[in-house]
Tab-separated table of C-alpha atoms in Angstrom:
chain	number	residue	atom	x	y	z
E	1	MET	CA	-0.025	-0.029	0.009
E	2	ALA	CA	1.529	3.273	-1.179
E	3	THR	CA	1.239	5.469	1.918
E	4	ASN	CA	4.719	6.965	1.483
E	5	ILE	CA	5.810	7.760	-2.060
E	6	GLY	CA	9.073	9.343	-3.001
E	7	MET	CA	9.309	12.429	-5.142
E	8	MET	CA	10.948	10.544	-7.898
E	9	ASP	CA	8.160	7.957	-8.020
E	10	ALA	CA	6.292	7.433	-11.348
E	11	ALA	CA	3.162	8.642	-9.660
E	12	TYR	CA	4.447	12.279	-9.706
E	13	PHE	CA	4.935	12.137	-13.519
E	14	VAL	CA	1.240	11.627	-14.326
E	15	GLY	CA	-0.129	14.514	-16.399
E	16	ARG	CA	-3.066	16.866	-15.570
E	17	SER	CA	-5.297	15.402	-18.276
E	18	GLU	CA	-4.874	11.840	-16.974
E	19	ILE	CA	-5.604	13.009	-13.449
E	20	LEU	CA	-8.716	14.876	-14.523
E	21	SER	CA	-9.989	11.990	-16.640
E	22	TRP	CA	-9.555	9.664	-13.663
E	23	ILE	CA	-11.406	12.021	-11.286
E	24	ASN	CA	-14.266	12.708	-13.706
E	25	SER	CA	-14.741	9.118	-14.645
E	26	THR	CA	-14.548	7.696	-11.129
E	27	LEU	CA	-16.756	10.337	-9.429
E	28	ARG	CA	-18.875	11.412	-12.492
E	29	LEU	CA	-17.916	15.039	-12.170
E	30	ASN	CA	-17.085	17.786	-14.654
E	31	LEU	CA	-13.747	19.237	-13.413
E	32	SER	CA	-11.760	21.172	-15.935
E	33	LYS	CA	-8.756	21.964	-13.651
E	34	VAL	CA	-7.116	20.037	-10.953
E	35	GLU	CA	-7.124	22.965	-8.596
E	36	GLU	CA	-10.967	22.927	-8.636
E	37	ALA	CA	-10.684	20.033	-6.186
E	38	CYS	CA	-8.926	22.261	-3.641
E	39	SER	CA	-12.039	22.224	-1.262
E	40	GLY	CA	-11.074	18.726	-0.155
E	41	ALA	CA	-14.501	17.218	-0.931
E	42	VAL	CA	-13.189	15.358	-3.979
E	43	HIS	CA	-10.411	13.871	-1.909
E	44	CYS	CA	-12.905	12.620	0.704
E	45	GLN	CA	-15.004	10.880	-1.941
E	46	LEU	CA	-11.964	9.256	-3.648
E	47	MET	CA	-11.072	7.765	-0.239
E	48	ASP	CA	-14.673	6.641	0.049
E	49	VAL	CA	-14.247	4.873	-3.296
E	50	ALA	CA	-11.074	3.153	-2.127
E	51	HIS	CA	-12.523	2.232	1.341
E	52	PRO	CA	-16.340	2.269	1.102
E	53	GLY	CA	-18.092	3.308	4.270
E	54	THR	CA	-15.045	4.685	6.022
E	55	VAL	CA	-15.733	8.347	5.106
E	56	PRO	CA	-18.687	10.095	6.864
E	57	MET	CA	-20.113	11.634	3.716
E	58	HIS	CA	-22.730	13.665	5.600
E	59	LYS	CA	-19.808	15.795	6.996
E	60	VAL	CA	-18.390	16.529	3.501
E	61	ASN	CA	-19.264	19.815	1.948
E	62	PHE	CA	-19.117	20.038	-1.873
E	63	ASP	CA	-20.305	23.628	-1.702
E	64	ALA	CA	-17.339	24.781	0.330
E	65	LYS	CA	-16.095	28.208	-0.909
E	66	THR	CA	-14.390	29.788	2.087
E	67	GLU	CA	-11.191	28.471	3.647
E	68	TYR	CA	-13.025	27.695	6.813
E	69	ASP	CA	-15.371	25.278	5.058
E	70	MET	CA	-12.491	23.748	3.125
E	71	ILE	CA	-10.575	23.143	6.318
E	72	GLN	CA	-13.555	21.208	7.664
E	73	ASN	CA	-13.375	18.887	4.716
E	74	TYR	CA	-9.662	18.366	5.222
E	75	LYS	CA	-10.367	17.558	8.909
E	76	VAL	CA	-12.667	14.785	7.754
E	77	LEU	CA	-9.946	13.527	5.349
E	78	GLN	CA	-7.367	13.583	8.154
E	79	ASP	CA	-9.688	11.554	10.452
E	80	VAL	CA	-9.999	8.968	7.688
E	81	PHE	CA	-6.183	8.897	7.269
E	82	ASN	CA	-5.845	8.345	11.070
E	83	LYS	CA	-8.303	5.447	11.017
E	84	LEU	CA	-6.507	3.807	8.113
E	85	LYS	CA	-3.149	4.621	9.701
E	86	ILE	CA	-1.972	6.545	6.640
E	87	THR	CA	1.075	8.747	7.487
E	88	LYS	CA	0.710	11.074	4.453
E	89	HIS	CA	1.057	14.739	5.506
E	90	ILE	CA	-1.770	16.950	4.262
E	91	GLU	CA	-0.528	20.555	3.549
E	92	VAL	CA	-3.922	22.160	4.163
E	93	ASN	CA	-2.599	25.772	3.992
E	94	LYS	CA	-1.213	25.291	0.533
E	95	LEU	CA	-4.096	23.242	-0.860
E	96	VAL	CA	-6.916	25.637	0.113
E	97	LYS	CA	-5.078	28.474	-1.689
E	98	GLY	CA	-5.880	26.717	-5.001
E	99	ARG	CA	-2.329	26.602	-6.280
E	100	PRO	CA	-2.147	24.299	-9.330
E	101	LEU	CA	1.231	22.610	-8.558
E	102	ASP	CA	0.396	21.772	-4.926
E	103	ASN	CA	-3.052	20.370	-5.805
E	104	LEU	CA	-1.621	18.390	-8.678
E	105	GLU	CA	1.042	16.760	-6.507
E	106	PHE	CA	-1.413	15.810	-3.813
E	107	MET	CA	-3.896	14.488	-6.472
E	108	GLN	CA	-1.144	12.453	-8.019
E	109	TRP	CA	-0.507	10.822	-4.658
E	110	MET	CA	-4.278	10.136	-4.267
E	111	LYS	CA	-4.363	8.351	-7.626
E	112	ARG	CA	-1.310	6.299	-6.731
E	113	TYR	CA	-2.868	5.316	-3.438
E	114	CYS	CA	-6.322	4.440	-4.873
E	115	ASP	CA	-4.685	2.440	-7.679
E	116	SER	CA	-2.675	0.411	-5.099
E	117	VAL	CA	-5.809	-0.295	-3.074
E	118	SER	CA	-8.552	-1.131	-5.525
E	119	GLY	CA	-6.939	-0.705	-8.925
E	120	GLY	CA	-8.408	2.794	-9.247
E	121	ALA	CA	-11.969	1.600	-9.904
E	122	ASN	CA	-14.933	0.194	-7.970
E	123	GLN	CA	-17.770	-1.068	-10.217
E	124	ASN	CA	-20.258	-1.368	-7.311
E	125	TYR	CA	-19.690	2.208	-6.196
E	126	ASN	CA	-22.331	4.848	-7.097
E	127	PRO	CA	-20.726	8.283	-6.593
E	128	GLU	CA	-23.913	10.257	-7.270
E	129	GLU	CA	-25.835	8.336	-4.699
E	130	ARG	CA	-23.069	8.788	-2.131
E	131	ARG	CA	-22.970	12.546	-2.761
E	132	GLU	CA	-26.659	12.993	-1.966
E	133	ALA	CA	-25.766	12.881	1.806
E	134	CYS	CA	-23.224	15.690	1.324
E	135	LYS	CA	-23.889	19.489	1.462
E	136	GLY	CA	-24.117	20.691	-2.178
E	137	GLY	CA	-23.634	17.127	-3.462
E	138	LYS	CA	-26.892	17.073	-5.383
E	139	ASP	CA	-26.035	20.294	-7.244
E	140	VAL	CA	-22.684	18.854	-8.246
E	141	SER	CA	-24.367	15.677	-9.497
E	142	LYS	CA	-26.799	17.696	-11.549
E	143	LYS	CA	-24.131	19.445	-13.578
E	144	PRO	CA	-23.542	18.099	-17.107
E	145	THR	CA	-20.714	15.544	-17.524
E	146	ARG	CA	-19.807	16.059	-21.096
E	147	SER	CA	-16.257	16.980	-20.219
E	148	SER	CA	-15.960	13.799	-18.128
E	149	THR	CA	-16.954	11.683	-21.093
E	150	SER	CA	-14.448	13.471	-23.256
E	151	THR	CA	-11.496	13.408	-20.782
E	152	GLY	CA	-12.396	9.962	-19.363
E	153	ALA	CA	-12.418	7.995	-22.660
E	154	PRO	CA	-9.116	8.447	-24.425
E	155	PRO	CA	-8.888	5.140	-26.287
E	156	LYS	CA	-9.980	6.503	-29.672
E	157	SER	CA	-7.537	9.146	-30.902
E	158	HIS	CA	-9.842	10.674	-33.544
E	159	ASN	CA	-12.794	11.083	-31.198
E	160	SER	CA	-10.639	12.539	-28.465
E	161	ARG	CA	-9.277	15.157	-30.894
E	162	ARG	CA	-12.705	16.068	-32.050
E	163	VAL	CA	-14.175	16.263	-28.621
E	164	ASP	CA	-11.251	18.059	-26.932
E	165	THR	CA	-11.453	21.122	-29.173
E	166	PRO	CA	-15.022	22.205	-28.417
E	167	THR	CA	-15.067	21.330	-24.717
E	168	PRO	CA	-12.688	24.179	-23.525
E	169	ASN	CA	-14.832	26.746	-25.320
E	170	SER	CA	-18.133	25.354	-23.995
E	171	THR	CA	-17.311	24.371	-20.438
E	172	LEU	CA	-14.366	26.574	-19.317
E	173	PRO	CA	-15.594	30.222	-19.485
E	174	PRO	CA	-18.917	30.268	-17.586
E	175	PRO	CA	-18.141	28.445	-14.306
E	176	PRO	CA	-14.900	30.156	-13.414
E	177	VAL	CA	-16.309	33.632	-13.985
E	178	LYS	CA	-19.361	33.023	-11.733
E	179	ASN	CA	-17.364	31.316	-9.017
E	180	THR	CA	-14.669	33.938	-8.860
E	181	THR	CA	-17.140	36.759	-8.587
E	182	ILE	CA	-18.992	35.107	-5.754
E	183	ASP	CA	-15.852	34.084	-3.961
E	184	THR	CA	-14.252	37.509	-4.132
E	185	SER	CA	-17.367	39.249	-2.756
E	186	ALA	CA	-17.540	36.776	0.029
E	187	TYR	CA	-13.857	37.297	0.854
E	188	GLU	CA	-14.253	41.039	0.710
E	189	GLN	CA	-17.030	40.977	3.191
E	190	GLN	CA	-15.045	38.729	5.545
E	191	ILE	CA	-11.996	40.976	5.201
E	192	THR	CA	-14.019	44.143	6.109
E	193	GLU	CA	-15.626	42.399	9.087
E	194	LEU	CA	-12.217	41.270	10.321
E	195	LYS	CA	-10.733	44.785	9.926
E	196	LEU	CA	-13.596	46.279	11.991
E	197	THR	CA	-13.167	43.658	14.709
E	198	MET	CA	-9.433	44.242	14.725
E	199	ASP	CA	-9.919	48.005	15.031
E	200	SER	CA	-12.356	47.595	17.960
E	201	LEU	CA	-10.040	45.170	19.715
E	202	GLU	CA	-7.083	47.433	19.265
E	203	LYS	CA	-9.006	50.405	20.762
E	204	GLU	CA	-10.115	48.260	23.683
E	205	ARG	CA	-6.492	47.031	24.217
E	206	ASP	CA	-5.153	50.626	24.178
E	207	PHE	CA	-7.825	51.748	26.585
E	208	TYR	CA	-7.083	49.119	29.208
E	209	PHE	CA	-3.319	49.500	28.651
E	210	GLY	CA	-3.609	53.166	29.511
E	211	LYS	CA	-5.486	52.378	32.700
E	212	LEU	CA	-2.795	49.919	33.757
E	213	ARG	CA	-0.049	52.445	32.928
E	214	ASP	CA	-1.776	55.047	35.166
E	215	ILE	CA	-1.989	52.543	38.014
E	216	GLU	CA	1.732	51.759	37.574
E	217	ILE	CA	2.702	55.355	37.788
E	218	LEU	CA	0.714	55.844	40.980
E	219	CYS	CA	2.340	52.758	42.502
E	220	ARG	CA	5.810	54.197	41.910
E	221	ILE	CA	5.184	57.282	43.991
E	222	SER	CA	7.198	57.196	47.201
E	223	THR	CA	4.213	58.220	49.414
E	224	MET	CA	2.156	55.368	47.945
E	225	SER	CA	4.728	52.747	48.734
E	226	ASN	CA	3.813	52.678	52.422
E	227	ILE	CA	0.310	51.497	51.674
E	228	PRO	CA	0.086	47.672	52.273
E	229	GLY	CA	-2.032	46.965	49.124
E	230	ILE	CA	0.475	48.583	46.767
E	231	GLU	CA	2.941	45.642	46.984
E	232	ALA	CA	0.147	43.274	46.089
E	233	ILE	CA	-0.833	45.367	43.042
E	234	LYS	CA	2.793	45.526	41.913
E	235	ARG	CA	2.929	41.750	42.189
E	236	ILE	CA	0.095	41.364	39.721
E	237	LEU	CA	1.296	44.090	37.352
E	238	TYR	CA	4.880	42.776	37.028
E	239	ALA	CA	3.985	39.160	36.714
E	240	ALA	CA	5.828	37.546	33.744
E	241	GLU	CA	3.322	34.759	33.289
E	242	ASP	CA	-0.450	34.455	33.335
E	243	ASP	CA	-0.863	32.284	36.416
E	244	ALA	CA	-3.712	32.099	38.945
E	245	SER	CA	-1.264	31.506	41.767
E	246	ILE	CA	0.025	35.082	41.387
E	247	VAL	CA	-3.410	36.430	42.396
E	248	GLU	CA	-3.480	34.061	45.268
E	249	GLU	CA	-0.011	35.222	46.441
E	250	ALA	CA	-1.261	38.862	46.239
E	251	GLN	CA	-4.274	37.975	48.296
E	252	ALA	CA	-2.080	36.245	50.835
E	253	MET	CA	0.075	39.388	51.074
E	254	LEU	CA	-3.021	41.513	51.852
E	255	LEU	CA	-4.166	38.998	54.526
E	256	ASN	CA	-0.790	38.994	56.167
E	257	ASN	CA	-0.826	42.848	56.237
E	258	GLU	CA	-4.206	42.816	57.798
E	259	ASN	CA	-3.175	40.269	60.383
E	260	LYS	CA	-0.091	42.389	61.249
E	261	GLU	CA	-2.337	45.478	61.613
E	262	GLN	CA	-4.642	43.548	63.915
E	263	GLU	CA	-1.775	42.324	66.014
E	264	GLU	CA	-0.379	45.798	66.238
E	265	GLU	CA	-3.740	47.190	67.329
E	266	GLU	CA	-4.108	44.491	69.962
E	267	GLU	CA	-0.579	45.171	71.236
E	268	SER	CA	-1.274	48.889	71.399
E	269	LYS	CA	-4.471	48.189	73.331
E	270	SER	CA	-2.690	45.941	75.799
E	271	ASP	CA	0.079	48.537	76.180
E	272	SER	CA	-2.456	51.296	76.880
E	273	GLN	CA	-4.257	49.081	79.461
E	274	LYS	CA	-0.939	48.313	81.187
E	275	ARG	CA	-0.102	52.055	81.307
E	276	LYS	CA	-3.467	52.814	82.737
E	277	SER	CA	-3.001	50.217	85.479
E	278	ILE	CA	0.424	51.496	86.299
E	279	VAL	CA	-0.797	55.130	86.528
E	280	THR	CA	-3.768	54.195	88.757
E	281	ALA	CA	-1.439	52.249	91.066
E	282	GLU	CA	0.990	55.166	91.301
E	283	VAL	CA	-1.892	57.611	91.977
E	284	ASP	CA	-3.263	55.422	94.734
E	285	ALA	CA	0.176	55.116	96.308
E	286	ALA	CA	0.701	58.853	96.200
E	287	ALA	CA	-2.738	59.464	97.622
E	288	ASN	CA	-2.000	57.065	100.564
E	289	THR	CA	1.315	58.744	101.383
E	290	ALA	CA	-0.266	62.225	101.276
E	291	LEU	CA	-3.259	61.336	103.461
E	292	SER	CA	-1.376	59.323	106.209
E	293	PRO	CA	-0.136	62.340	108.384
E	294	ARG	CA	-3.628	63.845	108.442
E	295	LEU	CA	-5.051	60.543	109.487
E	296	LYS	CA	-2.438	60.420	112.334
E	297	VAL	CA	-3.352	63.949	113.447
E	298	SER	CA	-7.042	63.212	113.336
E	299	ASP	CA	-6.534	59.994	115.270
E	300	GLY	CA	-4.535	61.807	117.874
E	301	SER	CA	-7.164	64.582	118.169
E	302	ASP	CA	-9.796	62.056	118.509
E	303	VAL	CA	-7.919	60.446	121.460
E	304	HIS	CA	-7.348	63.740	123.196
E	305	SER	CA	-10.940	64.835	122.600
E	306	SER	CA	-12.229	61.592	123.894
E	307	GLY	CA	-10.138	61.651	127.005
E	308	SER	CA	-10.501	65.365	127.999
E	309	PRO	CA	-13.969	65.032	129.558
E	310	LEU	CA	-12.887	62.207	131.742
E	311	LEU	CA	-9.996	64.290	133.029
E	312	ILE	CA	-12.201	67.265	133.715
E	313	SER	CA	-14.685	65.080	135.548
E	314	TRP	CA	-12.040	63.847	137.791
């Protein structure tokens, strides 16, 4: 099974006409260029031909015109590769751009792989019926397949020459003009919307950056450095990484400052109470020393006054 094919393999020397005839005859399509399969829907159905039932065709979008829709198709293709353990790298960014060479090389690999699996054909496979489950698959199946009959049947040289001359004039001009006009208008709308969103996001970013800058200037003032919460704010402002633990550390710093303040208040209260008790004790002692002589005099006077009548009576 040709999952890895070298650049010098014969598969990469297959021409565009042979690739187109193989795609159109296998899937009953009307592609005139290989890069028209850049949406990824054709690749998904080719893998469905090689491995019937492995591709969820209801997720495939044949009407994909934007890069976002195309990428969704390539995600489906990548899931199929993962299921089948295919190690082929899909360069989605190059394929969705519609570059002829990139799409040709990847389609050459697809043909080589499908040929190695089932000989490049499955007689029991009905591509139109399988596309009915896809988005836009019915519209693709309704398109005329005159180019597929011309490119898919090259055994007769005379018929192929006669058919090849009118087909470019009849099939090529109309579809590309319509598709390009629709695609460019859709891209222009998306570009304008993205520009508007970018402008609004830049204004919002500058607004909040100015606020943070003002806060930083205030925190650098010497008089503000004594405030406990300033260190926590600086911790958040100057954090090099977006980590939730930084906020927790800032909160812990604030809690520690609050606990220190409470302890200092309690110590100040206890000191004031001790001072009051000492002052009251000293006042009481001074009062006792000041009042003791008076008490002695009064006691003595009481004794004399109490004894004088008795002496007089005698």
